[in-house]
Coordinates of C-alpha atoms in Angstrom, one line a residue:
X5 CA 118.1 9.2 -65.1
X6 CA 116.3 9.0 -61.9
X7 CA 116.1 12.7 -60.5
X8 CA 114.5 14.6 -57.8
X9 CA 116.8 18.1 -58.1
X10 CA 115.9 21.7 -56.5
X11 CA 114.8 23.9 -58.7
X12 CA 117.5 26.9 -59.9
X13 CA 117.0 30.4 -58.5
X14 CA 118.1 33.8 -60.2
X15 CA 121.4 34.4 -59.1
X16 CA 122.0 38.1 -60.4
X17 CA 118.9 38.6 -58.3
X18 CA 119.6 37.0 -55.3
X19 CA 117.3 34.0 -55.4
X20 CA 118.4 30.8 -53.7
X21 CA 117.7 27.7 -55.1
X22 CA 115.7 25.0 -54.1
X23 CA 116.6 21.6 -51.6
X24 CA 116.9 18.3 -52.9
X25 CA 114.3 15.9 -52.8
X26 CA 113.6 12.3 -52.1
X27 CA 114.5 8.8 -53.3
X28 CA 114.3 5.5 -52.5
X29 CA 115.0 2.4 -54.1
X30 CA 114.1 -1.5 -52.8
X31 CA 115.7 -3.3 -54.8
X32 CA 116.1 -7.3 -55.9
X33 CA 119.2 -6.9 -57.8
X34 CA 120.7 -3.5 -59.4
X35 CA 121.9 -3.6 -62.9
X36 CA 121.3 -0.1 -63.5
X37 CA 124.3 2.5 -64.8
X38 CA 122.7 5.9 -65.3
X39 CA 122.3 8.7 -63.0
X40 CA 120.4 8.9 -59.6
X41 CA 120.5 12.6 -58.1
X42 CA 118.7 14.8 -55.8
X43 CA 121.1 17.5 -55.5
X44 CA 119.8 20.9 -54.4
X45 CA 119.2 23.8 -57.2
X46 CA 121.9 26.5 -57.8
X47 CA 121.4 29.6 -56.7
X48 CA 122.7 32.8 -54.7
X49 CA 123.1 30.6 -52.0
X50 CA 122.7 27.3 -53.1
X51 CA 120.0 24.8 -51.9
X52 CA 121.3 21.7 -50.1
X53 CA 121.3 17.9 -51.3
X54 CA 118.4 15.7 -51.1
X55 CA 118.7 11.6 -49.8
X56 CA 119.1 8.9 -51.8
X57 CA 118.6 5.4 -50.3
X58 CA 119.2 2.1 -51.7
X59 CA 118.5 -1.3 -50.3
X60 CA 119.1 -4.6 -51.7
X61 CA 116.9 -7.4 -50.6
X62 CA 119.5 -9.6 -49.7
X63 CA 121.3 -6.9 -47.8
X64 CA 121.2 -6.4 -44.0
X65 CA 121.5 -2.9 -44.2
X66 CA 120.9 0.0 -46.7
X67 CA 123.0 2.8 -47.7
X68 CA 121.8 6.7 -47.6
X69 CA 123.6 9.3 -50.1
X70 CA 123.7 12.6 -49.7
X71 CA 126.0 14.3 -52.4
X72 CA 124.8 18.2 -54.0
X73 CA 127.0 17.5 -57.4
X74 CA 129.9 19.5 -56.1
X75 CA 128.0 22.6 -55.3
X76 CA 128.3 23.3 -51.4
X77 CA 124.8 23.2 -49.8
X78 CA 123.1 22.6 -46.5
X79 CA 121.3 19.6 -45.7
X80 CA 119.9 19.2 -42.1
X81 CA 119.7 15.0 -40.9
X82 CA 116.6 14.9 -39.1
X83 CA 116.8 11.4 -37.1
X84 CA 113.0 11.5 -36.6
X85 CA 112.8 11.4 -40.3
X86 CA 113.6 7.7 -40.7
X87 CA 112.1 4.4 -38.7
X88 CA 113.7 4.9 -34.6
X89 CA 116.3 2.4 -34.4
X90 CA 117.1 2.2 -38.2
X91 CA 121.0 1.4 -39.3
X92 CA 122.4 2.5 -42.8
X93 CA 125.8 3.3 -44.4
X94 CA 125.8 7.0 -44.7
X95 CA 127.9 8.4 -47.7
X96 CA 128.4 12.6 -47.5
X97 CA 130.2 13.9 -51.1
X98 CA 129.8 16.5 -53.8
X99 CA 130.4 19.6 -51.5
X100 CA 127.3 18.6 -49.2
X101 CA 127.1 20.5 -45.8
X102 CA 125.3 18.0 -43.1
X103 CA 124.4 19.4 -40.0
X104 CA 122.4 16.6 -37.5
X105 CA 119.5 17.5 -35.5
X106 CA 120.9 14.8 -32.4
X107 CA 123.1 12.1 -31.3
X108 CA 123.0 9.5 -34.7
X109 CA 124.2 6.2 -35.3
X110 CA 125.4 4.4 -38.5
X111 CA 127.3 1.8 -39.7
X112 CA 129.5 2.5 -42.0
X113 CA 130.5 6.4 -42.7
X114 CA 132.0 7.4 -45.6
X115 CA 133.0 11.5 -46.5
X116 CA 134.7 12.5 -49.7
X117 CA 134.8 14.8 -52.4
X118 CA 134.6 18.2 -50.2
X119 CA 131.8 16.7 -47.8
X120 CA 131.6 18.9 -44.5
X121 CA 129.8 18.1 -41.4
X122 CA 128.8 20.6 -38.6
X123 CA 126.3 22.1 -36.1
X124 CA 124.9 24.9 -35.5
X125 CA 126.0 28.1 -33.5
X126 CA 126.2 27.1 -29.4
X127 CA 124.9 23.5 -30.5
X128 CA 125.7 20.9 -27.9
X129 CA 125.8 17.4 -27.6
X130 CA 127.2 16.2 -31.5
X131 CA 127.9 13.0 -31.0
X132 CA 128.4 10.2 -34.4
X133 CA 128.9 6.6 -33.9
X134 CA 129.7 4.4 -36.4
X135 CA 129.3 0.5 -35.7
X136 CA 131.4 -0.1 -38.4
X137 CA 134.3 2.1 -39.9
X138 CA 134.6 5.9 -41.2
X139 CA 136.6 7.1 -43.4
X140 CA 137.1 11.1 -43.7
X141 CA 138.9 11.6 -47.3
X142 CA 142.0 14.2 -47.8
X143 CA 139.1 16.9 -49.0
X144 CA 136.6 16.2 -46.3
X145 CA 136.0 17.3 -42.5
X146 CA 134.3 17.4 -39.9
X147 CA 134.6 21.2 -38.7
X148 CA 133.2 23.3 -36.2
X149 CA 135.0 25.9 -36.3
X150 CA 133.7 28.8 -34.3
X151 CA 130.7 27.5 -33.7
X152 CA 130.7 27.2 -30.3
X153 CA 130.0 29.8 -27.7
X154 CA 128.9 33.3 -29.5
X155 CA 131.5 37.0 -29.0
X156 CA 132.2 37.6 -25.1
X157 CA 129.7 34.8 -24.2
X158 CA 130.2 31.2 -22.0
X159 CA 131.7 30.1 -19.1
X160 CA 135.3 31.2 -20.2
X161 CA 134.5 34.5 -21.8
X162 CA 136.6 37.2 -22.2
X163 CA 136.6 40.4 -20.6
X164 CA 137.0 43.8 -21.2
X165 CA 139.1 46.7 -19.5
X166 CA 138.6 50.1 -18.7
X167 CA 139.6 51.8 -21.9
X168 CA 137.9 49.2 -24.3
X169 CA 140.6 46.3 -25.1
X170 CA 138.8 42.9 -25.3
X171 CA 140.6 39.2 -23.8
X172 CA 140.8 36.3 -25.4
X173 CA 138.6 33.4 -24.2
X174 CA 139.5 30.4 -22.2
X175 CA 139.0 26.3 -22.2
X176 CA 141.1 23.6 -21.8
X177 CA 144.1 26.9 -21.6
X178 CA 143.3 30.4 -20.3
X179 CA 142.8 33.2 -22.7
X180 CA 145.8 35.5 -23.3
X181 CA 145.2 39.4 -21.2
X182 CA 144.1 42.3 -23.1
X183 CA 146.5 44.8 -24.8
X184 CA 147.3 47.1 -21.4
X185 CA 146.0 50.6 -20.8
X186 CA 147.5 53.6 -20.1
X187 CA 148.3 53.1 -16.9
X188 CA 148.6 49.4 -17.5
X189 CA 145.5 48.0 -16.7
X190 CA 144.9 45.0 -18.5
X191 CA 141.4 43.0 -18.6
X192 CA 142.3 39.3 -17.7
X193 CA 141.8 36.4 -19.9
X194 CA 138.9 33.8 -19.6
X195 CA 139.6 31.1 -17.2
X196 CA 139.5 26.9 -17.8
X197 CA 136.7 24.9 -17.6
X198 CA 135.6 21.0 -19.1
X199 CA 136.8 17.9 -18.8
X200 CA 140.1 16.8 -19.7
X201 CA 139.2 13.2 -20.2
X202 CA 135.7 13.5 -21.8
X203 CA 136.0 16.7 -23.4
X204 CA 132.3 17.7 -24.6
X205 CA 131.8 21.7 -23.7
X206 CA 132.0 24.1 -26.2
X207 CA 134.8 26.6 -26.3
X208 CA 134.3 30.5 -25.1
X209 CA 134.1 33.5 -27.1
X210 CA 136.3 36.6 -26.8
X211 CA 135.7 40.0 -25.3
X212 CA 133.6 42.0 -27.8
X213 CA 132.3 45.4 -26.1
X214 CA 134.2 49.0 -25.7
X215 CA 137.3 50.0 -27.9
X216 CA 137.9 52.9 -30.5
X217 CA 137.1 50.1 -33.1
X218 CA 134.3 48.1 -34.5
X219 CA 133.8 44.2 -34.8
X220 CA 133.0 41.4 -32.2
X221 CA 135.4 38.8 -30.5
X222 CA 136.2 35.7 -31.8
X223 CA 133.6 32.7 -31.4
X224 CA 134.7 29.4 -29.6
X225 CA 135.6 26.4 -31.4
X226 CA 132.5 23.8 -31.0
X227 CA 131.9 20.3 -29.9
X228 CA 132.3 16.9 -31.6
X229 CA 132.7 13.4 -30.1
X230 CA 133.1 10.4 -32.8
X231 CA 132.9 7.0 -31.6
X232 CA 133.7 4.3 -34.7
X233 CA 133.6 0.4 -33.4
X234 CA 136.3 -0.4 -36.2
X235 CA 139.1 1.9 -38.3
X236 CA 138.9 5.6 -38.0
X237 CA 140.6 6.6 -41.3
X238 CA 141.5 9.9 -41.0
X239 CA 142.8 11.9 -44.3
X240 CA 141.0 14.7 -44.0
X241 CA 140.3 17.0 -40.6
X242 CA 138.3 17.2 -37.2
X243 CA 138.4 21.1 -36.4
X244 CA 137.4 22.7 -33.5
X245 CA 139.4 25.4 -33.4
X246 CA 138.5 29.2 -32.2
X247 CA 138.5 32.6 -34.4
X248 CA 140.2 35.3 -33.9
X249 CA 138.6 38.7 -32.8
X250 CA 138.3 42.1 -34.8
X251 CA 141.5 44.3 -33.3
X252 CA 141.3 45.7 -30.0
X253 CA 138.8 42.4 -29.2
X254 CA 139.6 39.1 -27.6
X255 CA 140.1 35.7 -29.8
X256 CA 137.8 32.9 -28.8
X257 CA 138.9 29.4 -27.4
X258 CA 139.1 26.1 -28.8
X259 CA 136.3 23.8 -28.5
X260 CA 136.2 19.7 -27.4
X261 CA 137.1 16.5 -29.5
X262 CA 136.4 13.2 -28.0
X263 CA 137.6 10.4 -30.4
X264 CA 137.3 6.8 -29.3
X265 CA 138.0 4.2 -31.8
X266 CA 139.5 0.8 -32.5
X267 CA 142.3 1.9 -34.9
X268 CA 143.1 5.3 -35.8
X269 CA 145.1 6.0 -39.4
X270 CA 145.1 8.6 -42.3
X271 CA 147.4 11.8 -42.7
X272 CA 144.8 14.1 -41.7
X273 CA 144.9 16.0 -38.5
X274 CA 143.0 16.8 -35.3
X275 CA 143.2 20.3 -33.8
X276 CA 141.3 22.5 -31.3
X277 CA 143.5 25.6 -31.4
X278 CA 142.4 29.0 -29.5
X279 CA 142.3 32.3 -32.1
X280 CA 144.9 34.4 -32.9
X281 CA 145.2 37.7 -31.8
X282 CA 144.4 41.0 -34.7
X283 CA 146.2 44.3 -33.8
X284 CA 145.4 44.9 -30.7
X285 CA 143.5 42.0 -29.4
X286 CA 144.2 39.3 -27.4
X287 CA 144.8 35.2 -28.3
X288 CA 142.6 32.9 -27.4
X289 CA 143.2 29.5 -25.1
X290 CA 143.5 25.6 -26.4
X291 CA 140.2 23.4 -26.2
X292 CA 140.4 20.4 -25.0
X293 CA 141.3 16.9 -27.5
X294 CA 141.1 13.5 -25.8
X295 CA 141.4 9.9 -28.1
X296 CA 141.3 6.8 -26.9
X297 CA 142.0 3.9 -29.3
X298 CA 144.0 0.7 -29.1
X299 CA 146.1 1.6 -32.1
X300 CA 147.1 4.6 -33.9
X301 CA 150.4 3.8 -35.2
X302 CA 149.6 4.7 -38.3
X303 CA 148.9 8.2 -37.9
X304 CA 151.3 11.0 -37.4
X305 CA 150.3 12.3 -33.1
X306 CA 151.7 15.5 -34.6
X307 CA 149.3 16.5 -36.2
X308 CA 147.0 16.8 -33.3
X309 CA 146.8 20.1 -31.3
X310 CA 145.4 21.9 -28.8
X311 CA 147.3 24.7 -28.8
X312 CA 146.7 28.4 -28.1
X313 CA 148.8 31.4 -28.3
X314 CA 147.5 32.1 -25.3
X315 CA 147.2 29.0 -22.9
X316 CA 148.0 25.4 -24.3
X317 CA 144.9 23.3 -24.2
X318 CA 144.5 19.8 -23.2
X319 CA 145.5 16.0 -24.5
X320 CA 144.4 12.9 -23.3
X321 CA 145.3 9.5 -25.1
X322 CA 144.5 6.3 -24.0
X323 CA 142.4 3.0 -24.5
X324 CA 138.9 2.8 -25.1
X325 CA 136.9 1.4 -22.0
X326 CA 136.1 -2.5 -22.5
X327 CA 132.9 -3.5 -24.0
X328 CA 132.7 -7.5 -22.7
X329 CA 130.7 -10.4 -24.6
X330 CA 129.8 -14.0 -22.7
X331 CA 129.1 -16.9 -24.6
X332 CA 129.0 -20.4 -22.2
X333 CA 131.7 -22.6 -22.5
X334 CA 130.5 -26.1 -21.0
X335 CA 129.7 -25.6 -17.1
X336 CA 130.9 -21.8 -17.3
X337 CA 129.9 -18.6 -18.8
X338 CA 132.9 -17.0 -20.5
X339 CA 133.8 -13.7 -20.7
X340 CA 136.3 -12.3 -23.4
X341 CA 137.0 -8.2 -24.3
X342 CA 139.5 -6.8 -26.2
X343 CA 142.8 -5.1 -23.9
X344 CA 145.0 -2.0 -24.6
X345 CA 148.9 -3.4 -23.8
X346 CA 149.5 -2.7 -20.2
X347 CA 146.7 -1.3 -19.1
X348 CA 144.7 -3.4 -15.9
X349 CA 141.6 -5.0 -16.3
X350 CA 139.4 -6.3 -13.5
X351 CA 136.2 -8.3 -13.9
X352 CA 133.6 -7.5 -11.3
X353 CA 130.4 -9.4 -10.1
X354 CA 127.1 -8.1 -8.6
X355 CA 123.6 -10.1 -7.5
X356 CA 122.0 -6.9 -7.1
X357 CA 123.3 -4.2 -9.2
X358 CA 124.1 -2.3 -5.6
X359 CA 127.1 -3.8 -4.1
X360 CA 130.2 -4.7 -6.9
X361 CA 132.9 -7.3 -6.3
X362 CA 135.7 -8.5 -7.7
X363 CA 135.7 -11.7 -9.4
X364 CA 139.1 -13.1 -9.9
X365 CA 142.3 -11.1 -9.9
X366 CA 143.2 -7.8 -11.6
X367 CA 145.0 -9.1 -14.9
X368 CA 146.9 -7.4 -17.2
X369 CA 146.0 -6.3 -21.1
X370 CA 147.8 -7.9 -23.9
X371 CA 147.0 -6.0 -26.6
X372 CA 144.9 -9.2 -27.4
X373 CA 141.6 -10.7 -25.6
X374 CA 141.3 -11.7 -22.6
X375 CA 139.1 -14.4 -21.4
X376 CA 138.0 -15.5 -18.1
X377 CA 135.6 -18.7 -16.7
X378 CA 133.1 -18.0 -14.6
X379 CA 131.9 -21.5 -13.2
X380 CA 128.4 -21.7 -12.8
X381 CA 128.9 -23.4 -9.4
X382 CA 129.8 -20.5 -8.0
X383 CA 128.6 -17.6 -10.4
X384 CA 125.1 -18.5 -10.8
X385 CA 122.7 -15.4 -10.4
X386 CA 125.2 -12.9 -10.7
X387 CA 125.7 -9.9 -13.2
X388 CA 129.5 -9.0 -14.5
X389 CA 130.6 -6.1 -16.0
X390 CA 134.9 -5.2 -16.9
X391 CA 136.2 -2.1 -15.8
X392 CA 139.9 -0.8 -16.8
X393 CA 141.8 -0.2 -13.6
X394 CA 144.5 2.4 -13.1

């Protein structure tokens, strides 16, 4: 056994128990077969897991666990915990709660075994990339649900009319009117706001103030943008999705998924739904869902959605933008990137970085790569970049 465990509180008396702790192992070669754990101690509310890192001499890259032995439990990734510019496989299981601090990298990404990842309330700019795969099991998430903007707050709030009935919040759709008055005076719904095509705002929260009865709106669904270089395998779920209000309030609107990756698969689902509406009260709108990815035959596009009972949110599919590579190819520097089938491409040239120009004709993708010559007779001392053409 090599352990570094939170401590237990008392549960009858509402103690929580204590974090995980910390281990790291450099190792030559690994023979070992007992137990390595740093899961947090149980507890009223149970303390979250500890890390775990491994690295193998001969290996290019080590591999971080974070696992609470089945016992759901927070543990914040701090980035500015670990050496800046550091890449590892990350592995989230046994009911562990991750919440990052910023914009993190990885390799590979691997979430089983009821592993959740989140942010907190109103937190923006989540963003995971993976430089490798992911795969999110059939009991794993990532899920923001409600966690964007707070009850009757954001740029999509609901409002509230003159006798106390609450509207549902808007996004990518507008929230749904409240119940009318007597005479019929209805509050309207939140409005739209965000991009479409790079969906990163978080969703609105309903109308909470006035009305014979108690509770707030519904919080917004929040952010998450997941870029993985290889296969997305998606078993599991990305939620963004909105609550519903207490009756008489509004429902709050979905939140934003941005999912670029080479393949998508899996039987898991991808939804950014606006809350229903309680007695009363009023739905929230859609968020806002956009994926871009050169293949997802293997996954079923019905189970993504943006809906809302009140306004339909947004979906956008389409290819991811080109990333180029150059190697030289006897007098030429060639330039090769991976195409989406029938979408343009056109390579572009620059001395200066100020004033772009196209550099051979606008060609069409394959589905394949494409590679073009750049002689150096005539290329010398320029920069190139590939942009995808509509």
């Amino acid at each position: 056994l090599i352990a570094a465990r939170g401590g237990p509180g008392g549960v009858t008396q509402g103690g929580g128990g204590g974090g995980g702790g910390r281990i790291a192992l450099y190792l030559t070669q690994n023979t070992f077969e007992g137990t390595i754990s740093a899961v947090g101690g149980l507890g009223f509310q149970n303390g979250g897991a500890g890390t775990v890192y491994t690295k193998l001499a001969a290996d290019a890259y080590g591999k971080v666990l974070v696992d609470n032995g089945n016992n759901a439990g927070l543990t914040r990734l701090n980035s500015g915990l670990w050496p800046a510019g550091l890449i590892f496989d990350l592995t989230i299981s046994g009911a562990a709660i991750v919440q990052p601090d910023a914009p993190q990298t990885f390799r590979h990404l691997v979430m089983t075994n009821g592993a959740v990842v989140a942010h907190d309330q109103a937190q923006a700019g989540f963003q995971w990339t993976c430089l490798g795969n992911a795969w999110v099991a059939s009991n794993a998430s990532f899920n923001v649900d409600g966690l964007g903007f707070s009850s009757g707050t954001g740029p999509g709030a609901g409002s509230t009319s003159v006798y106390g009935y609450g509207s549902g919040a808007g996004h990518g759709g507008a929230g749904q009117a409240s119940y009318a008055d007597d005479p019929p005076k209805p509050a309207p719904g939140g409005g739209t706001y965000g991009s479409a095509t790079e969906p990163i705002t978080l969703g609105s929260g309903g109308a909470a103030s006035g009305g014979g009865m108690g509770g707030p709106g519904g919080a917004g669904g929040g952010a998450i943008r997941l870029t993985v270089a290889g296969t997305l395998q998606l078993d599991g779920a990305i939620a963004a999705n909105g609550l519903a209000g207490a009756p008489q309030k509004g429902s709050g609107a979905g939140g934003s998924i941005w999912i670029t990756a080479d393949t998508l698969t899996g039987s898991g689902s991808v939804s950014a739904l606006g809350g229903g509406a309680a007695a009363y009260g009023a739905a929230g709108g859609g968020g806002r869902i956009a994926i871009y990815t050169y293949s997802m035959a293997g996954f079923d596009t019905n189970h993504i959605s943006s809906a809302g009972a009140a306004g339909a949110g947004t979906l956008q599919f389409g290819y991811p933008p080109p990333h180029p590579s150059a190697e030289v190819a006897g007098s030429a520097l060639r330039v090769s990137w991976r195409t989406g089938n029938g979408a343009n491409y056109q390579l572009w040239s620059t001395p200066d970085f100020t004033t772009w120009s196209p550099y051979g004709p606008l060609r069409a993708g394959t589905g394949g790569i494409l590679m073009q010559d750049c002689p150096k007779t005539n290329s010398s001392g320029l920069f190139f970049r590939v942009q995808m053409e509509n």
